[in-house]
C-alpha cells in the first residue's frame, strides 16, 4: 500500500462505535486517519484526507451558529446568539475575538462585494454591514408586518438575498426578544432593488438553506416536525421557486442504535430505542463543487451529532462525528477546502478533499 492509497482510505467501517475523545486544549493529538471521519459509502473516500484532524478551534459560546468566510479579510465570522455577539477567528495565529454586538444574529454570509449580511433575531431584520462601518437594513417587514426572526441567509450572483424566517428567535428571550409571530413561516428573497418577495411557505420551520453549484436548485432544511431537507427548482429568471420536493426524508429513519451510539443501516430500526433519535435532524447546509450536500446534524447523541454528507441523489455517504450538536457549516480558507462547523458551544474545522461550491 503506497502513501497515496492510504490517504484515500475510509477511516472507519460504518458500524464502528464513536470513540470517546477529548477535544480540549490539552488533549493528545488524534491518530491518523482521524477516527471520527467516517465513510458510509466508498464514494465518500475521495473526499477524505488521511493525514488531517478534526480540530476544536474555540469553545465557550452558548449557542454557536452562522459561520461565514471572508476571503478578502482572511477570517471566519460566526454568531454566539445568546451572548449577542459575532465572533471572529484569524487563522494566521488562531486568535479569536468578539467582532461586534450582533442584535442576536444567527446566519451570516458575504455578498459579491465582500459585505457581510446577517439575519438578526433581536431586531427581526436582515442587515448589511457596509465598508464604512454603517449598517443598511435590507428588510425588516413584509406586508406591513415585522418578520418573525430571520434565521439563515445566502446571496445569489444576481444580487438577490435569500433568507428563512422560522421565528425561533422570537419564541423566548434567550436568542432574541420574545414576541408575537405575525407572519406565516416562510422563505423570502430581497431583490437588488430592495423589493421583498415571499418565495415559499410550505416548510413548517424553514431554517438552513443553500444553492446547488449551478444555482439552479435551492435546498431548505425544515426543522419542524418533519425534519426533512427540501429541494426546489429555481425558475428561469432565478427569482422564483417551483414546488417543493423532498431531498432527504427525515434522516433519522436510516439509523438504529448500537452499543456506544447510533449507526447507519438504511431502512433498519431498533424500535425499542427510537425515542433516542426522535429529535435528531439537520440545521445548516452547504454544497461542495460536486453537488454533495454537507448538513449539520444533532440532537440525537453520540455517533449522530456533527455533519452528515449526502450525495446529489440524497444518499448518506459520510459522517463527521462531533461530541456536540452541529448547528451550521461553511467552506473557507484560501482554497475553500477547510470545513468550519459551529456546534453547540464550540467552533470546529477539518480539511477535506473538495471545495465549497460557493464562498459562503
Tab-separated table of N, CA, C and O in Angstrom, residues 1 32 36 39 50 68 80-81 91 118 175 190 219-220 224 231 250 267 271 275 279 287 304-305 308 342 344 347:
chain	number	residue	atom	x	y	z
A	1	UNK	N	0.847	-1.193	0.000
A	1	UNK	CA	0.000	0.000	0.000
A	1	UNK	C	0.880	1.240	0.000
A	1	UNK	O	1.733	1.410	0.863
A	32	UNK	N	-3.860	9.305	13.062
A	32	UNK	CA	-4.319	9.310	11.666
A	32	UNK	C	-4.582	7.887	11.205
A	32	UNK	O	-3.864	6.978	11.595
A	36	UNK	N	-12.962	9.930	13.581
A	36	UNK	CA	-14.319	10.467	13.509
A	36	UNK	C	-14.654	11.057	12.140
A	36	UNK	O	-15.656	11.754	11.987
A	39	UNK	N	-16.508	7.107	6.347
A	39	UNK	CA	-17.143	6.830	5.057
A	39	UNK	C	-18.202	5.743	5.244
A	39	UNK	O	-17.893	4.648	5.714
A	50	UNK	N	-6.349	11.509	4.720
A	50	UNK	CA	-5.938	10.602	5.787
A	50	UNK	C	-5.045	11.224	6.834
A	50	UNK	O	-4.932	10.697	7.942
A	68	UNK	N	-19.321	32.061	8.464
A	68	UNK	CA	-19.161	32.597	7.108
A	68	UNK	C	-17.718	33.043	6.940
A	68	UNK	O	-17.130	33.654	7.839
A	80	UNK	N	-22.559	33.964	18.233
A	80	UNK	CA	-22.893	33.369	19.520
A	80	UNK	C	-24.209	34.035	19.915
A	80	UNK	O	-24.230	35.111	20.509
A	81	UNK	N	-25.319	33.410	19.548
A	81	UNK	CA	-26.617	34.093	19.588
A	81	UNK	C	-27.002	34.564	20.991
A	81	UNK	O	-27.290	35.744	21.194
A	91	UNK	N	-6.987	32.813	11.189
A	91	UNK	CA	-6.236	31.564	11.077
A	91	UNK	C	-4.723	31.731	11.184
A	91	UNK	O	-4.023	30.769	11.501
A	118	UNK	N	-26.272	39.725	7.580
A	118	UNK	CA	-26.630	38.939	8.761
A	118	UNK	C	-28.135	38.905	8.965
A	118	UNK	O	-28.831	39.894	8.712
A	175	UNK	N	-32.571	33.858	22.732
A	175	UNK	CA	-31.894	34.098	21.457
A	175	UNK	C	-32.422	35.338	20.748
A	175	UNK	O	-32.160	35.538	19.562
A	190	UNK	N	-34.842	39.095	-1.217
A	190	UNK	CA	-34.733	40.546	-1.327
A	190	UNK	C	-34.086	40.854	-2.677
A	190	UNK	O	-32.939	40.486	-2.926
A	219	UNK	N	-31.800	24.262	-1.642
A	219	UNK	CA	-32.104	23.345	-0.543
A	219	UNK	C	-32.561	24.161	0.659
A	219	UNK	O	-31.977	25.199	0.981
A	220	UNK	N	-33.596	23.678	1.330
A	220	UNK	CA	-34.104	24.316	2.544
A	220	UNK	C	-34.318	23.226	3.591
A	220	UNK	O	-35.004	22.231	3.329
A	224	UNK	N	-39.028	21.745	11.460
A	224	UNK	CA	-40.298	21.471	12.123
A	224	UNK	C	-40.425	19.989	12.419
A	224	UNK	O	-39.443	19.247	12.463
A	231	UNK	N	-36.013	20.405	-1.479
A	231	UNK	CA	-35.296	20.937	-2.636
A	231	UNK	C	-36.303	21.560	-3.592
A	231	UNK	O	-37.399	21.030	-3.801
A	250	UNK	N	-36.682	12.748	6.589
A	250	UNK	CA	-36.234	12.528	7.966
A	250	UNK	C	-35.130	11.476	8.081
A	250	UNK	O	-35.369	10.286	8.154
A	267	UNK	N	-32.754	2.014	6.387
A	267	UNK	CA	-34.074	1.412	6.466
A	267	UNK	C	-34.298	0.463	7.618
A	267	UNK	O	-35.331	-0.174	7.690
A	271	UNK	N	-36.502	-0.624	17.247
A	271	UNK	CA	-37.707	0.100	17.624
A	271	UNK	C	-37.733	0.474	19.104
A	271	UNK	O	-38.314	1.487	19.478
A	275	UNK	N	-36.925	6.405	20.454
A	275	UNK	CA	-37.099	7.678	21.147
A	275	UNK	C	-35.777	8.422	21.287
A	275	UNK	O	-35.755	9.643	21.413
A	279	UNK	N	-35.574	13.371	18.019
A	279	UNK	CA	-35.340	14.798	17.859
A	279	UNK	C	-34.185	15.105	16.916
A	279	UNK	O	-33.882	16.262	16.659
A	287	UNK	N	-23.252	23.126	-0.118
A	287	UNK	CA	-22.887	22.204	-1.196
A	287	UNK	C	-21.399	22.317	-1.499
A	287	UNK	O	-20.810	23.403	-1.407
A	304	UNK	N	-24.175	10.373	16.069
A	304	UNK	CA	-25.063	11.037	15.117
A	304	UNK	C	-24.683	12.506	14.958
A	304	UNK	O	-24.655	13.046	13.862
A	305	UNK	N	-24.354	13.164	16.062
A	305	UNK	CA	-24.084	14.597	16.044
A	305	UNK	C	-22.831	14.933	15.234
A	305	UNK	O	-21.848	14.195	15.264
A	308	UNK	N	-23.480	15.402	8.437
A	308	UNK	CA	-23.851	14.301	7.545
A	308	UNK	C	-23.643	14.769	6.115
A	308	UNK	O	-24.007	15.890	5.765
A	342	UNK	N	-19.953	25.052	13.269
A	342	UNK	CA	-20.391	25.515	14.584
A	342	UNK	C	-21.224	24.406	15.217
A	342	UNK	O	-22.067	23.798	14.565
A	344	UNK	N	-23.017	23.631	19.051
A	344	UNK	CA	-23.342	23.927	20.448
A	344	UNK	C	-22.486	25.076	20.978
A	344	UNK	O	-22.693	26.219	20.624
A	347	UNK	N	-16.512	25.911	18.026
A	347	UNK	CA	-16.209	26.007	16.600
A	347	UNK	C	-15.167	24.952	16.270
A	347	UNK	O	-14.124	24.867	16.942
